[in-house]
Amino acid sequence: MNGLDYGLTSGLQSLDESEQKQWKNSIQAGNLYINRGITGAIVNRQPFGGMKLSAFGGGVKAGGPNYCACFVTFADKPDSATDYRESYAQAYRDEFSRTRDINKLYGEQNLFRYLPLKSMALRLFPEDRNEEAEMIALAANTCGTPLTISFDPNDDRTEALRATGCTLRKESAEEFLKAMPEYERIRTCSPNIPRSMYERAAETNLYIATAPPVKEGRVELIHYIREQSISFEYHRYGSISEVPPCE
């Protein structure tokens, strides 16, 4: 499964708990099914959306808790007093670090969880503010997503950006375009970017998160994770010995 270019659904039939755990923590697919059929896609219970070439856009699952955010534009109020450091930490602690079973059906566990991206690049432009780069770097670090900050060789912000703890790459626009497929997702501080970036993203099936960073962690951290659903039928012909933990 992991050797394929696509990763929509995958299933396992096994009573071995260690095998179940190893499988669900290693398979690269958006919807996992254990000891049941691999068709479902029920709103809220089994929100649908894949990984790799089975995902389009930001990876937010249809019918999941973040789906409506795809149709909304968020922006900080000009006088916002929100401390983004505290907000990001709280959002990760209360939402993005948790595995949830919202429906709690007896006999079938339907988990929803977040996974970090394997790699992400932030392409900075001269008009982007240092604070925006700091917010994006903190959000990525909070989610455990490795972030590379790419900026023009003539940009003199190296020392300021080094404080983010991210990998820094000074490269021309042409060099960055060539390197884009190295990353799972691209981040920018605004949608006002060269058309060549959009064209390159279309060629390589990459998503560019162009929304300006916001201070509200429940909104901002969505850009730095992948969503995964796991449906586990733990009864045996109606007989239940033990309810598995949410993990």
Short mmCIF file of C-alpha atoms in Angstrom, two decimals:
data_model
loop_
_atom_site.label_atom_id
_atom_site.label_comp_id
_atom_site.label_asym_id
_atom_site.label_seq_id
_atom_site.Cartn_x
_atom_site.Cartn_y
_atom_site.Cartn_z
CA MET A 1 0.00 0.00 0.00
CA ASN A 2 2.69 2.50 0.96
CA GLY A 3 4.51 1.83 -2.30
CA LEU A 4 1.59 3.12 -4.35
CA ASP A 5 1.10 6.71 -5.50
CA TYR A 6 -2.42 6.69 -4.06
CA GLY A 7 -3.72 6.26 -0.52
CA LEU A 8 -7.49 6.45 -0.23
CA THR A 9 -8.54 3.45 1.87
CA SER A 10 -6.89 0.34 3.27
CA GLY A 11 -8.14 -2.59 5.32
CA LEU A 12 -6.80 -5.26 7.66
CA GLN A 13 -8.33 -8.49 8.95
CA SER A 14 -6.44 -9.53 12.08
CA LEU A 15 -7.08 -10.40 15.73
CA ASP A 16 -3.47 -9.72 16.72
CA GLU A 17 -3.47 -6.45 18.70
CA SER A 18 0.22 -5.77 18.07
CA GLU A 19 -0.31 -6.29 14.34
CA GLN A 20 -3.30 -3.96 14.37
CA LYS A 21 -1.30 -1.26 16.14
CA GLN A 22 1.71 -1.57 13.84
CA TRP A 23 -0.49 -1.52 10.76
CA LYS A 24 -2.56 1.53 11.62
CA ASN A 25 0.53 3.51 12.63
CA SER A 26 2.37 2.80 9.39
CA ILE A 27 -0.15 2.65 6.53
CA GLN A 28 -0.34 5.82 4.42
CA ALA A 29 -4.04 6.09 3.65
CA GLY A 30 -6.77 8.50 4.65
CA ASN A 31 -9.33 5.92 5.80
CA LEU A 32 -8.30 2.72 7.59
CA TYR A 33 -10.62 -0.19 8.32
CA ILE A 34 -9.91 -3.05 10.72
CA ASN A 35 -11.95 -6.27 10.74
CA ARG A 36 -14.73 -4.85 8.55
CA GLY A 37 -15.46 -3.82 4.97
CA ILE A 38 -13.51 -0.91 3.53
CA THR A 39 -16.50 1.07 2.25
CA GLY A 40 -18.10 3.57 4.56
CA ALA A 41 -17.56 7.29 4.22
CA ILE A 42 -20.27 8.31 6.69
CA VAL A 43 -20.42 11.99 7.61
CA ASN A 44 -18.89 12.63 11.03
CA ARG A 45 -18.42 8.91 11.78
CA GLN A 46 -16.04 8.11 8.90
CA PRO A 47 -15.21 11.41 7.14
CA PHE A 48 -13.65 10.72 3.77
CA GLY A 49 -10.42 11.83 2.12
CA GLY A 50 -7.15 10.19 1.19
CA MET A 51 -3.42 10.84 1.18
CA LYS A 52 -0.80 11.27 -1.55
CA LEU A 53 -2.48 11.44 -4.98
CA SER A 54 -5.80 10.49 -3.37
CA ALA A 55 -5.93 13.92 -1.74
CA PHE A 56 -6.79 17.18 -3.44
CA GLY A 57 -6.21 20.53 -1.77
CA GLY A 58 -5.39 20.95 1.89
CA GLY A 59 -6.23 17.42 2.96
CA VAL A 60 -9.32 18.34 4.98
CA LYS A 61 -11.78 15.44 5.04
CA ALA A 62 -15.27 15.79 3.60
CA GLY A 63 -17.76 15.38 6.43
CA GLY A 64 -15.11 15.93 9.10
CA PRO A 65 -14.90 18.52 11.90
CA ASN A 66 -12.83 20.96 9.81
CA TYR A 67 -14.67 20.68 6.49
CA CYS A 68 -16.60 23.96 6.78
CA ALA A 69 -13.29 25.80 7.22
CA CYS A 70 -12.61 25.11 3.52
CA PHE A 71 -15.38 27.55 2.59
CA VAL A 72 -14.49 30.37 4.97
CA THR A 73 -11.83 33.08 4.85
CA PHE A 74 -10.33 33.82 8.26
CA ALA A 75 -8.48 36.98 9.29
CA ASP A 76 -7.33 38.50 12.56
CA LYS A 77 -9.12 41.58 13.81
CA PRO A 78 -6.86 44.65 13.51
CA ASP A 79 -6.95 45.10 17.30
CA SER A 80 -6.62 41.40 18.16
CA ALA A 81 -4.92 40.87 21.51
CA THR A 82 -4.65 37.09 21.08
CA ASP A 83 -1.25 35.69 22.00
CA TYR A 84 -0.61 33.30 19.12
CA ARG A 85 2.00 31.38 21.12
CA GLU A 86 -0.54 30.47 23.79
CA SER A 87 -3.28 29.90 21.22
CA TYR A 88 -1.19 27.49 19.15
CA ALA A 89 -0.15 25.51 22.21
CA GLN A 90 -3.71 25.29 23.50
CA ALA A 91 -5.14 24.29 20.12
CA TYR A 92 -2.57 21.53 19.77
CA ARG A 93 -3.16 20.30 23.31
CA ASP A 94 -6.96 20.36 23.13
CA GLU A 95 -7.53 19.32 19.50
CA PHE A 96 -4.65 18.42 17.22
CA SER A 97 -2.79 16.07 19.58
CA ARG A 98 -5.89 14.04 20.39
CA THR A 99 -7.43 10.93 18.91
CA ARG A 100 -11.22 11.06 19.24
CA ASP A 101 -14.16 8.71 18.89
CA ILE A 102 -17.01 11.18 18.59
CA ASN A 103 -19.89 8.73 18.03
CA LYS A 104 -18.88 6.04 20.54
CA LEU A 105 -20.80 3.19 18.91
CA TYR A 106 -20.77 0.01 20.97
CA GLY A 107 -18.94 -2.64 18.96
CA GLU A 108 -17.34 -0.29 16.43
CA GLN A 109 -14.69 2.31 17.15
CA ASN A 110 -14.49 5.24 14.71
CA LEU A 111 -11.38 7.29 15.41
CA PHE A 112 -10.37 10.64 13.99
CA ARG A 113 -6.81 11.85 14.40
CA TYR A 114 -4.21 14.26 13.04
CA LEU A 115 -0.78 13.37 11.70
CA PRO A 116 2.15 15.74 11.01
CA LEU A 117 3.26 16.36 7.45
CA LYS A 118 6.52 14.76 6.35
CA SER A 119 7.90 18.05 5.05
CA MET A 120 6.77 21.58 4.29
CA ALA A 121 8.35 24.66 2.73
CA LEU A 122 7.59 28.31 3.44
CA ARG A 123 8.53 30.55 0.53
CA LEU A 124 9.15 34.08 1.79
CA PHE A 125 8.97 37.23 -0.30
CA PRO A 126 10.40 40.70 0.50
CA GLU A 127 6.97 42.07 1.45
CA ASP A 128 6.32 39.31 4.00
CA ARG A 129 6.75 40.34 7.63
CA ASN A 130 9.12 38.56 10.01
CA GLU A 131 6.25 38.03 12.45
CA GLU A 132 4.34 36.09 9.80
CA ALA A 133 7.32 33.81 9.26
CA GLU A 134 7.63 33.34 13.02
CA MET A 135 3.95 32.43 13.32
CA ILE A 136 4.17 29.87 10.53
CA ALA A 137 7.38 28.38 11.93
CA LEU A 138 5.87 28.07 15.41
CA ALA A 139 2.70 26.46 14.05
CA ALA A 140 4.71 23.89 12.08
CA ASN A 141 6.99 23.15 15.04
CA THR A 142 3.98 22.78 17.33
CA CYS A 143 2.47 20.15 15.02
CA GLY A 144 5.76 18.31 14.56
CA THR A 145 5.96 19.15 10.86
CA PRO A 146 9.52 19.81 9.58
CA LEU A 147 9.58 23.26 7.94
CA THR A 148 12.12 24.66 5.51
CA ILE A 149 12.11 28.43 5.01
CA SER A 150 13.12 29.40 1.50
CA PHE A 151 13.99 32.99 0.60
CA ASP A 152 15.87 34.97 -2.00
CA PRO A 153 19.69 35.21 -1.73
CA ASN A 154 19.36 39.01 -1.61
CA ASP A 155 17.07 38.87 1.44
CA ASP A 156 19.10 39.90 4.51
CA ARG A 157 16.86 38.30 7.18
CA THR A 158 19.03 35.27 7.83
CA GLU A 159 19.74 36.04 11.49
CA ALA A 160 16.11 36.82 12.30
CA LEU A 161 14.92 33.63 10.62
CA ARG A 162 17.57 31.46 12.25
CA ALA A 163 15.79 32.04 15.57
CA THR A 164 12.83 29.99 14.31
CA GLY A 165 14.90 26.80 14.48
CA CYS A 166 13.81 25.81 10.97
CA THR A 167 16.00 24.79 8.07
CA LEU A 168 16.92 27.84 5.98
CA ARG A 169 17.54 27.81 2.23
CA LYS A 170 18.66 30.83 0.25
CA GLU A 171 17.62 30.17 -3.32
CA SER A 172 16.36 31.98 -6.37
CA ALA A 173 12.78 31.71 -7.56
CA GLU A 174 13.86 29.28 -10.28
CA GLU A 175 15.72 27.09 -7.78
CA PHE A 176 12.71 26.98 -5.48
CA LEU A 177 10.37 26.02 -8.31
CA LYS A 178 12.65 23.12 -9.14
CA ALA A 179 12.75 22.03 -5.47
CA MET A 180 8.99 22.23 -4.80
CA PRO A 181 8.31 18.48 -5.34
CA GLU A 182 10.65 17.73 -2.41
CA TYR A 183 7.91 18.91 -0.04
CA GLU A 184 4.51 17.54 0.89
CA ARG A 185 2.98 21.00 1.12
CA ILE A 186 3.95 24.61 0.39
CA ARG A 187 3.12 27.58 2.64
CA THR A 188 3.12 31.28 1.76
CA CYS A 189 2.08 34.38 3.68
CA SER A 190 -0.48 35.47 1.07
CA PRO A 191 -2.03 34.40 -2.24
CA ASN A 192 -0.14 37.16 -4.05
CA ILE A 193 2.62 34.94 -5.36
CA PRO A 194 4.08 34.42 -8.84
CA ARG A 195 1.87 32.57 -11.29
CA SER A 196 4.78 30.21 -11.92
CA MET A 197 4.36 28.79 -8.40
CA TYR A 198 0.73 27.91 -9.03
CA GLU A 199 1.62 26.34 -12.36
CA ARG A 200 4.41 24.30 -10.80
CA ALA A 201 2.09 23.16 -8.01
CA ALA A 202 -0.48 22.04 -10.59
CA GLU A 203 2.18 20.09 -12.49
CA THR A 204 3.41 18.30 -9.38
CA ASN A 205 0.10 17.80 -7.51
CA LEU A 206 1.14 20.06 -4.65
CA TYR A 207 -1.08 22.17 -2.42
CA ILE A 208 -0.06 25.74 -1.61
CA ALA A 209 -1.58 27.08 1.61
CA THR A 210 -1.78 30.79 0.78
CA ALA A 211 -4.02 32.11 3.57
CA PRO A 212 -2.28 34.77 5.69
CA PRO A 213 -1.32 33.26 9.07
CA VAL A 214 -3.76 33.99 11.89
CA LYS A 215 -3.33 34.04 15.65
CA GLU A 216 -6.12 31.57 16.40
CA GLY A 217 -4.48 28.16 16.68
CA ARG A 218 -7.67 26.18 16.02
CA VAL A 219 -7.66 27.75 12.54
CA GLU A 220 -3.95 28.11 11.76
CA LEU A 221 -2.76 24.64 12.74
CA ILE A 222 -5.02 22.99 10.15
CA HIS A 223 -2.42 23.90 7.50
CA TYR A 224 0.31 21.76 9.08
CA ILE A 225 -1.38 18.38 9.55
CA ARG A 226 -3.05 15.50 7.73
CA GLU A 227 -6.34 13.98 8.85
CA GLN A 228 -6.94 10.25 9.20
CA SER A 229 -10.01 8.15 10.02
CA ILE A 230 -9.81 4.65 11.52
CA SER A 231 -12.85 2.37 11.73
CA PHE A 232 -12.35 -0.71 13.94
CA GLU A 233 -15.07 -3.33 14.37
CA TYR A 234 -14.01 -4.92 17.65
CA HIS A 235 -16.94 -7.27 18.29
CA ARG A 236 -16.84 -10.94 17.18
CA TYR A 237 -20.31 -11.92 15.91
CA GLY A 238 -21.87 -9.63 18.50
CA SER A 239 -19.64 -10.75 21.38
CA ILE A 240 -17.48 -8.06 23.00
CA SER A 241 -14.74 -8.93 25.47
CA GLU A 242 -13.10 -5.52 25.89
CA VAL A 243 -13.57 -2.00 24.53
CA PRO A 244 -10.25 -0.85 22.99
CA PRO A 245 -8.66 2.44 24.08
CA CYS A 246 -8.76 5.54 21.87
CA GLU A 247 -5.26 5.63 20.42
#
